[in-house]
XYZ file of C-alpha atoms in Angstrom:
613
model
C -44.450 -21.602 25.542
C -45.602 -19.947 22.595
C -46.036 -16.378 24.106
C -42.258 -16.470 24.953
C -41.611 -18.060 21.835
C -43.508 -14.905 20.168
C -41.922 -12.122 22.476
C -38.666 -13.528 21.520
C -39.426 -13.099 17.810
C -40.568 -9.529 18.284
C -37.579 -8.341 20.552
C -35.487 -9.693 17.639
C -37.170 -8.155 15.104
C -36.595 -4.726 17.211
C -33.219 -5.104 17.443
C -32.858 -5.717 13.908
C -34.892 -2.304 13.216
C -33.171 -0.530 15.376
C -29.644 -1.613 13.997
C -30.872 -0.650 10.503
C -32.276 2.409 11.724
C -29.426 4.020 14.150
C -27.480 5.953 11.943
C -30.532 8.033 12.129
C -31.822 6.700 8.340
C -32.347 3.699 6.652
C -29.212 4.485 4.415
C -25.703 4.017 4.609
C -23.223 4.761 7.259
C -21.459 8.115 5.470
C -18.029 9.362 6.262
C -19.674 12.206 7.680
C -21.292 9.842 10.132
C -18.783 7.886 11.281
C -17.378 8.531 15.038
C -13.912 10.010 15.365
C -10.982 8.356 17.113
C -12.553 4.928 17.324
C -9.650 2.767 16.415
C -6.092 2.884 17.643
C -5.119 0.352 14.546
C -6.110 0.305 10.964
C -5.072 -2.177 8.518
C -5.958 -1.254 4.709
C -5.524 -4.349 2.508
C -5.386 -3.816 -0.952
C -6.506 -6.708 -3.863
C -4.903 -5.096 -6.748
C -7.041 -5.371 -9.706
C -9.292 -7.596 -8.151
C -12.676 -7.465 -10.062
C -15.502 -9.427 -7.997
C -16.423 -12.403 -10.469
C -12.637 -13.302 -9.439
C -13.897 -13.589 -6.016
C -17.224 -15.504 -6.989
C -14.996 -17.902 -8.907
C -12.567 -18.553 -6.042
C -15.231 -19.027 -3.630
C -16.396 -21.741 -5.912
C -13.340 -23.305 -7.056
C -11.816 -23.483 -3.526
C -14.731 -23.225 -1.033
C -17.412 -25.101 -2.841
C -19.541 -21.904 -2.464
C -18.775 -21.316 1.273
C -17.742 -18.041 2.375
C -14.853 -16.459 1.795
C -12.787 -14.582 5.255
C -13.753 -11.388 3.303
C -17.310 -11.936 2.304
C -18.888 -11.495 5.638
C -17.204 -8.017 5.924
C -18.806 -6.149 2.588
C -20.302 -3.115 3.291
C -20.363 -1.018 0.100
C -19.092 -0.067 -3.374
C -15.729 1.922 -4.343
C -15.517 4.246 -7.244
C -12.323 3.863 -8.921
C -12.026 6.819 -11.591
C -9.105 9.309 -11.183
C -9.212 13.156 -10.958
C -9.348 13.239 -14.700
C -10.062 9.745 -16.316
C -12.251 6.761 -15.665
C -10.217 3.995 -15.502
C -7.289 3.914 -12.950
C -3.807 2.660 -12.974
C -2.514 1.665 -9.817
C -0.320 4.683 -9.021
C -3.017 7.350 -9.033
C -5.768 4.819 -7.635
C -3.202 3.911 -4.462
C -2.642 7.643 -4.090
C -6.365 8.349 -3.611
C -6.501 5.675 -0.987
C -3.448 6.389 0.741
C -3.762 10.253 0.805
C -7.552 11.372 0.226
C -6.707 12.607 -3.092
C -7.559 11.107 -6.455
C -4.812 12.065 -8.998
C -3.358 11.046 -12.568
C -2.095 8.830 -14.313
C 1.553 7.472 -13.162
C 1.460 10.082 -10.482
C 2.468 8.648 -6.907
C 1.484 10.251 -3.810
C 1.326 13.905 -5.468
C -1.670 16.165 -5.721
C -3.136 16.603 -9.282
C -3.083 19.405 -11.902
C -6.716 18.388 -13.584
C -9.481 17.538 -11.207
C -12.431 17.334 -13.499
C -14.458 14.432 -12.319
C -16.803 13.554 -9.939
C -15.392 12.801 -6.400
C -11.661 15.110 -7.068
C -10.921 17.646 -4.454
C -9.699 21.178 -6.264
C -6.379 21.458 -5.846
C -5.075 25.192 -4.829
C -3.097 27.071 -7.863
C 0.452 26.466 -7.843
C -0.229 23.044 -5.675
C -0.023 20.554 -8.325
C 2.144 17.872 -8.095
C 3.028 19.107 -4.747
C 2.760 15.988 -1.846
C 0.102 14.744 -0.421
C 0.750 13.199 2.928
C -0.571 9.814 3.361
C -2.232 8.025 6.095
C 1.096 6.060 6.959
C 2.946 9.334 7.417
C 0.022 10.571 9.319
C -0.158 8.003 11.789
C 4.052 7.812 11.977
C 3.345 11.615 13.190
C 0.936 10.739 15.663
C 3.836 7.849 17.153
C 2.212 4.948 15.768
C 4.140 2.152 14.494
C 3.673 1.430 10.468
C 4.609 -0.877 7.928
C 4.028 -2.175 4.186
C 3.502 -5.394 2.494
C 3.624 -6.261 -1.236
C 4.204 -9.653 -3.168
C 5.375 -7.286 -5.984
C 8.501 -5.504 -5.591
C 8.215 -3.083 -2.708
C 8.809 -0.332 -4.926
C 6.011 -1.062 -7.125
C 2.903 1.432 -7.263
C 0.609 0.486 -4.453
C 3.329 0.101 -1.464
C 4.870 3.415 -3.035
C 1.708 5.333 -2.925
C 1.871 4.780 1.075
C 5.382 5.637 1.283
C 6.655 7.767 -1.006
C 5.817 10.758 -3.549
C 7.150 10.977 -7.033
C 5.837 12.260 -10.550
C 6.157 8.875 -12.117
C 5.522 5.260 -10.560
C 8.944 3.933 -12.516
C 11.479 6.467 -10.466
C 12.566 3.565 -8.353
C 15.520 4.981 -6.936
C 13.610 8.030 -5.629
C 10.706 5.933 -4.555
C 12.992 3.204 -2.800
C 15.352 5.885 -1.336
C 12.160 7.473 0.315
C 11.033 4.295 1.966
C 13.968 3.638 3.187
C 14.326 6.426 4.754
C 10.865 6.803 6.099
C 11.897 4.693 8.820
C 9.263 2.518 8.884
C 8.712 -0.624 11.529
C 7.996 -3.138 8.984
C 8.620 -3.486 5.242
C 8.080 -6.929 3.662
C 8.042 -7.589 0.049
C 10.372 -8.570 -2.861
C 12.746 -5.828 -4.947
C 15.827 -6.656 -3.318
C 17.997 -5.778 -6.312
C 16.278 -2.474 -6.864
C 17.973 -1.726 -3.189
C 21.371 -1.522 -5.222
C 23.382 0.677 -7.508
C 22.861 -0.033 -11.372
C 25.644 -1.593 -12.678
C 25.107 -0.367 -16.081
C 25.628 3.549 -15.019
C 22.399 4.776 -16.426
C 21.303 8.211 -15.705
C 17.797 7.810 -16.860
C 15.066 8.807 -13.877
C 12.687 5.978 -15.417
C 14.915 3.276 -15.230
C 13.858 0.785 -12.266
C 17.337 0.628 -11.090
C 19.307 2.944 -8.740
C 20.778 5.564 -10.655
C 22.644 7.403 -7.993
C 24.916 4.780 -6.934
C 23.924 4.850 -3.476
C 23.042 1.034 -1.673
C 19.846 1.214 0.135
C 20.725 -2.388 1.417
C 23.814 -1.124 3.515
C 21.854 1.890 4.394
C 18.546 -0.212 5.584
C 21.453 -2.037 8.137
C 22.788 1.370 9.260
C 19.641 2.512 10.191
C 19.154 -0.439 12.698
C 17.061 -2.814 10.519
C 17.051 -6.724 10.653
C 17.232 -7.174 7.195
C 16.316 -10.802 6.000
C 15.879 -12.245 2.599
C 14.069 -15.520 3.700
C 11.188 -17.080 5.617
C 12.620 -18.470 8.091
C 14.507 -15.342 9.115
C 11.591 -13.459 8.917
C 9.683 -15.870 11.167
C 12.584 -15.615 14.019
C 12.440 -12.118 14.406
C 10.640 -11.204 17.462
C 11.097 -7.359 17.904
C 12.603 -4.571 16.132
C 12.367 -2.941 12.970
C 12.430 -5.606 10.195
C 13.035 -5.375 6.440
C 12.283 -8.537 4.154
C 13.165 -8.617 0.996
C 12.720 -12.440 -0.282
C 13.301 -11.962 -4.129
C 15.459 -9.800 -6.445
C 12.224 -8.701 -8.014
C 8.720 -9.630 -7.427
C 8.248 -12.692 -5.365
C 6.342 -15.661 -6.892
C 2.949 -16.568 -7.199
C 1.683 -18.004 -3.948
C 0.730 -21.352 -5.611
C 4.341 -21.873 -6.917
C 6.749 -20.141 -4.444
C 9.436 -21.769 -2.295
C 9.898 -22.191 0.725
C 12.259 -19.676 0.972
C 9.498 -17.332 0.434
C 6.846 -16.185 3.013
C 3.078 -16.319 2.090
C 1.290 -12.983 2.273
C -0.849 -14.473 5.294
C 2.604 -15.016 6.915
C 3.955 -11.492 6.311
C 0.677 -10.483 7.477
C 0.994 -12.283 10.639
C 4.326 -11.396 11.366
C 3.871 -7.135 10.896
C 0.919 -7.509 12.964
C 3.026 -9.060 15.602
C 5.577 -6.532 15.339
C 4.030 -3.482 15.197
C 0.887 -4.343 17.531
C 4.196 -4.252 20.313
C 3.703 -0.368 20.146
C 0.789 0.776 22.705
C 0.150 3.889 20.345
C -1.012 1.493 18.052
C -0.009 0.866 14.302
C -1.066 1.180 10.335
C -0.305 -1.143 8.158
C -1.305 -1.614 4.125
C -1.146 -4.960 3.030
C -1.243 -5.809 -1.101
C -2.188 -8.595 -2.954
C 0.178 -7.332 -6.112
C -0.456 -10.295 -8.074
C -4.093 -10.401 -8.088
C -3.617 -7.697 -10.874
C -0.794 -8.939 -12.909
C -2.466 -12.440 -13.261
C -5.726 -10.599 -14.589
C -3.522 -8.561 -16.979
C -2.543 -11.866 -18.745
C -6.194 -13.441 -18.752
C -4.670 -16.045 -16.301
C -7.973 -17.626 -14.606
C -5.372 -20.018 -12.215
C -3.265 -17.461 -11.418
C -6.093 -15.180 -10.697
C -7.958 -17.428 -8.152
C -4.860 -18.742 -6.612
C -3.795 -15.287 -5.863
C -7.108 -14.357 -4.497
C -7.265 -17.084 -2.169
C -3.726 -16.275 -0.996
C -5.170 -12.841 -0.133
C -8.102 -13.725 1.565
C -6.015 -16.275 3.950
C -4.141 -13.043 4.753
C -7.303 -11.020 5.356
C -8.343 -14.158 7.920
C -5.089 -13.585 9.744
C -6.117 -9.562 10.203
C -9.603 -10.693 10.967
C -8.523 -12.799 13.681
C -6.513 -10.348 15.590
C -8.781 -7.511 14.959
C -11.691 -9.805 16.365
C -9.456 -10.082 19.872
C -8.973 -6.333 19.816
C -11.939 -4.309 19.262
C -9.776 -1.096 18.507
C -8.672 -2.191 15.224
C -10.198 -1.263 11.804
C -9.628 -2.864 8.492
C -10.739 -1.752 5.345
C -10.295 -3.861 2.255
C -10.884 -2.856 -1.319
C -9.397 -3.149 -4.506
C -7.942 -0.147 -6.383
C -9.724 -0.956 -9.732
C -10.925 -3.783 -11.618
C -8.673 -5.749 -14.369
C -9.547 -8.217 -16.967
C -13.063 -8.151 -17.295
C -13.665 -11.609 -16.024
C -17.221 -13.398 -16.073
C -18.212 -16.720 -15.193
C -19.160 -17.616 -18.453
C -18.149 -16.803 -21.902
C -19.696 -16.649 -25.486
C -19.935 -20.204 -25.680
C -22.848 -20.152 -22.690
C -24.659 -17.652 -24.312
C -27.596 -20.203 -25.186
C -27.536 -22.541 -22.353
C -26.041 -20.984 -19.278
C -29.594 -21.337 -17.328
C -28.669 -24.978 -17.129
C -25.034 -25.666 -16.971
C -23.702 -26.927 -13.495
C -21.442 -25.387 -11.382
C -18.925 -28.175 -12.328
C -18.907 -26.941 -15.887
C -16.692 -23.956 -14.498
C -15.193 -25.360 -11.847
C -13.939 -28.849 -12.617
C -10.585 -27.825 -14.596
C -9.556 -25.257 -12.097
C -9.893 -27.850 -9.088
C -7.566 -29.983 -10.812
C -4.604 -27.434 -11.372
C -1.496 -28.180 -9.392
C 0.279 -24.960 -10.990
C 0.038 -21.182 -12.471
C -0.386 -20.600 -16.311
C 3.090 -18.927 -15.644
C 4.698 -21.598 -14.364
C 3.302 -23.872 -16.728
C 4.851 -21.791 -19.871
C 8.108 -22.241 -18.404
C 7.739 -25.914 -17.862
C 7.411 -26.500 -21.689
C 10.470 -28.107 -23.040
C 12.959 -26.461 -26.080
C 11.540 -29.436 -28.370
C 7.787 -28.378 -27.420
C 7.368 -32.266 -27.146
C 5.662 -32.032 -23.553
C 2.646 -30.043 -23.867
C 0.308 -32.566 -23.032
C 1.967 -33.584 -19.682
C 2.339 -29.970 -18.754
C -1.478 -29.054 -19.461
C -2.575 -31.581 -17.027
C -0.745 -29.896 -14.442
C -3.428 -27.014 -14.972
C -6.083 -29.592 -15.144
C -6.838 -30.284 -18.797
C -6.703 -33.705 -19.489
C -8.405 -33.460 -23.080
C -6.123 -31.061 -24.842
C -7.141 -31.260 -28.543
C -4.486 -31.670 -31.104
C -5.582 -28.462 -32.500
C -4.574 -27.001 -28.965
C -1.458 -28.712 -28.963
C -0.455 -27.135 -32.208
C -1.490 -23.674 -31.296
C 0.557 -23.985 -28.340
C 3.506 -25.474 -30.045
C 3.454 -22.913 -32.502
C 3.335 -19.841 -30.260
C 7.146 -19.642 -29.783
C 9.179 -19.096 -32.667
C 11.060 -16.722 -35.273
C 8.669 -14.985 -37.585
C 9.746 -14.408 -41.486
C 11.581 -11.207 -40.463
C 13.635 -13.367 -38.605
C 12.275 -11.849 -35.339
C 12.080 -14.071 -32.285
C 8.507 -14.248 -30.538
C 7.031 -16.001 -27.774
C 3.550 -16.315 -26.703
C 3.267 -19.614 -25.255
C 1.767 -18.095 -21.729
C -1.070 -16.178 -23.997
C -2.388 -19.575 -25.555
C -1.713 -21.655 -22.375
C -4.117 -19.013 -20.897
C -6.427 -18.857 -23.690
C -6.833 -22.788 -23.340
C -7.659 -22.727 -19.920
C -10.320 -20.168 -19.880
C -11.570 -22.168 -22.823
C -11.779 -25.174 -20.899
C -13.166 -23.263 -18.222
C -15.696 -21.362 -19.837
C -14.200 -18.265 -18.229
C -14.494 -15.306 -20.197
C -12.503 -12.157 -20.567
C -13.330 -8.479 -22.275
C -9.562 -6.833 -22.159
C -5.712 -7.679 -20.877
C -5.956 -3.833 -19.082
C -7.739 -2.350 -16.223
C -11.175 -1.615 -15.993
C -13.530 1.391 -14.456
C -16.254 -0.496 -12.691
C -16.837 0.122 -9.122
C -15.294 -2.443 -6.363
C -16.340 -3.919 -3.153
C -15.797 -2.328 -0.057
C -15.316 -4.673 2.707
C -15.211 -3.235 6.335
C -14.173 -4.883 9.815
C -15.319 -1.887 12.636
C -16.327 -1.987 16.170
C -19.829 -1.208 15.851
C -22.300 -0.835 12.668
C -22.036 3.041 13.579
C -18.455 2.969 12.948
C -18.583 0.616 9.430
C -18.550 2.804 6.410
C -21.083 1.612 3.885
C -22.757 2.573 0.679
C -21.343 3.991 -2.141
C -18.040 6.042 -1.413
C -15.094 7.463 -3.488
C -11.456 5.710 -3.462
C -10.125 8.736 -1.450
C -12.747 8.357 1.252
C -10.438 5.131 2.176
C -7.832 7.801 3.301
C -10.048 10.008 4.962
C -11.913 7.063 6.480
C -8.757 5.590 8.220
C -7.316 8.971 9.568
C -10.979 9.967 10.930
C -10.941 6.466 12.773
C -7.311 7.047 14.077
C -8.111 11.206 14.814
C -6.098 12.145 12.325
C -5.909 14.910 10.039
C -4.243 13.979 6.636
C -4.524 18.013 5.385
C -2.827 19.261 8.937
C -0.135 16.066 8.502
C 0.732 17.409 4.764
C 1.018 21.000 6.235
C 3.649 19.693 8.971
C 5.593 17.336 6.411
C 5.956 19.297 3.374
C 6.486 22.760 3.851
C 7.272 24.060 0.089
C 10.389 25.640 -1.023
C 9.008 28.821 -2.017
C 7.499 29.775 1.539
C 11.154 29.139 3.055
C 11.765 32.548 2.907
C 9.421 33.567 5.478
C 11.346 31.605 7.934
C 14.900 33.956 7.040
C 16.167 31.568 4.867
C 18.319 32.206 1.600
C 17.184 29.501 -0.558
C 19.236 27.843 -3.216
C 19.473 24.180 -5.341
C 22.818 22.615 -6.042
C 21.836 20.755 -9.165
C 25.569 19.602 -9.554
C 24.434 15.752 -9.315
C 21.464 15.226 -11.301
C 20.736 12.280 -9.824
C 21.064 13.775 -5.918
C 20.061 17.224 -6.448
C 20.516 19.190 -2.615
C 18.151 21.992 -1.110
C 20.591 24.621 0.639
C 19.659 26.980 3.138
C 21.563 29.924 4.817
C 20.512 31.940 7.641
C 22.938 34.004 9.585
C 26.166 32.349 7.455
C 25.117 29.086 8.801
C 24.609 26.533 5.972
C 22.176 23.794 5.823
C 22.593 20.783 3.214
C 19.197 19.104 2.506
C 19.480 15.873 0.283
C 16.386 14.672 -1.950
C 14.821 11.577 -0.512
C 16.547 11.734 3.128
C 15.250 12.243 6.944
C 18.254 14.484 7.753
C 19.787 17.417 7.066
C 23.829 18.387 7.338
C 25.544 21.879 8.996
C 28.755 21.757 9.640
C 29.341 17.885 8.917
C 26.867 17.435 11.720
C 23.836 15.203 10.430
C 20.605 16.059 12.102
C 17.540 13.909 11.749
C 13.927 14.841 11.683
C 10.526 12.641 10.936
C 9.597 12.851 7.858
C 11.790 12.995 4.405
C 12.734 15.707 2.030
C 11.385 15.486 -1.325
C 11.642 16.977 -4.864
C 9.526 16.940 -7.414
C 11.410 18.261 -10.039
C 10.364 22.208 -9.887
C 10.593 22.618 -6.091
C 11.861 20.757 -2.796
C 9.334 20.133 0.464
C 10.918 20.014 4.203
C 8.986 19.154 7.188
C 8.135 21.901 9.472
C 10.156 19.691 12.441
C 13.339 20.455 10.285
C 12.446 23.953 9.971
C 12.106 24.377 14.006
C 15.303 22.304 14.573
C 17.289 25.165 12.846
C 15.025 28.125 14.034
C 12.282 26.894 16.391
C 9.020 28.998 16.767
C 6.818 29.395 19.944
C 3.532 28.098 19.284
C 2.535 27.966 23.150
C 3.621 27.137 26.862
C 3.468 24.890 29.244
C 4.068 24.931 33.095
C 6.167 22.184 34.841
C 4.318 20.010 37.095
C 5.616 17.690 39.508
C 7.642 14.626 38.301
C 7.726 16.173 34.757
C 10.996 15.215 32.905
C 11.753 16.903 29.304
C 12.249 13.644 27.440
C 8.275 13.062 28.169
C 7.248 16.743 27.550
C 9.263 16.536 23.873
C 7.549 12.882 23.045
C 3.956 14.174 24.403
C 4.452 17.610 21.559
C 6.019 15.164 18.864
C 8.895 17.429 19.130
C 12.510 16.747 20.652
C 14.532 17.386 23.752
C 17.244 19.528 21.173
C 14.158 21.563 19.982
C 12.730 22.479 23.735
C 16.395 23.048 25.020
C 17.251 25.427 22.106
C 13.695 26.881 22.498
C 14.420 28.102 25.960
C 17.887 28.159 26.693
C 18.224 25.416 28.995
C 21.513 25.366 30.568
C 20.470 21.991 32.508
C 17.756 19.978 30.930
C 17.759 17.882 33.447
C 17.016 20.257 36.029
C 12.876 21.686 35.736
C 11.446 23.561 38.883
C 7.742 22.930 39.177
C 5.997 25.997 38.230
C 8.242 26.840 35.650
C 6.946 27.914 32.122
C 8.637 26.408 28.969
C 8.138 27.466 25.503
C 6.560 24.851 23.021
C 7.519 24.673 19.498
C 5.159 25.010 16.313
């Protein structure tokens, strides 16, 4: 018996060693070593602004130190710097994770002009601010279903990074329109009012309301979406395209949301249910948006409750992946925020003697977020003690009551001020002995979490944020640079295809690209997925992008007007034109025009047809 036990121990040790050295070294599995095309489905999950002390605190408060869903997936670290600065904003950080390009502050889905820091890809001269294809767009191009989820307004920076291309994150008119005409399969989040025309008739591009007078809710419905605004409507959707806009702007934090709003976990579950109906697979981006917002305000309860909600969504994705081995889950924050620490200045001399309850007791009792508590204080400021009990604080001092009471009023210059939320958040942190260093983002590495079908395919070690997109693309057998070439042919290159090119800027809120060839005019409106010629609308896969300097249109649109022969195909028994078109990622119309087919329903075995570029 002892010999058998000893044999099992040796065998176990051998297995551990073989796993450790299975990539040929004792080091991490790098992007170069990961196999290609091992995943049919990819889910990228981003807890925006999540620093790791927040995860640790969430684990202690809500799980008594037991593992969260994401804990078992930890595989490395992710650098978060921009192409030229150390501390990232969500727009460039998310762009790196979506496109494989580190970029600059406020840019969404476009290449940088400066690439001075480690990990930044060099950009070809004249290519600054040109759109770079996202992993979502590449997946869609490959025939996969795609979706985005956020608890912010859906036009916010991170979901925009995966679905749009603009030179400033506040350009909601452009972002929102591009998202609609991307024709994604599932879109869930807030931002219902940002889909409607601005009633104040503003023409300021950075105004978050729609300045082009177009109604995107109507456009969404006309494109065949089930447009829903409540949790019940979402849950009742069983198939087809789904757009859920559950709040006028951002959704409520999970701890205080109404029954009308779905949780992040419920949105993730519904998205996976719908997207997984495609046999070709899917790509999904899920953002826990308001982890970041709570960290900006140093709101401890808000932060950890949003991390908890995010981790519940991770659990949903993980359940699916464990039953579908061809699914890859990648989790990483886009940057740190707040500089949160378990322990503050008051614990400098006695930190090693303090029990965990010293930090968690107050937080465990909290029933609302700091934001909700601030809204609960009455106009007379007479219910402060009762409200703070909702945050788990039962021993509020007279000095703290007075500080909160005086945090709203009118200053000596007659200007109104309201720092109620700030002061409430300070009191909570003080009672829980939680430290903060800033109200802004921080530049540390963040944790990488990966669930893959084998150790060999689990990216690990310290990687660049831009490696996230490249890893996802490699996993699905996609090429982001090729997708960029296919989706974004620059205006300066269109003359090569025999076009005369002009820009119609008569409507400053909706410029148009005008192509002229053989006396035929083709009109491309920015942000849309079609062109118009002789009053006829022709749709294509992709969108028209205008970066303020030049337009970019998909190669597919050019081929519809002027098809280019790339190769040939010999008709086999049983071939039908629509299937050939689908297999070649083109359309029947292009094949008919390219081959001058008078009867596309009659193909002869052995017939050679041209395939488009």
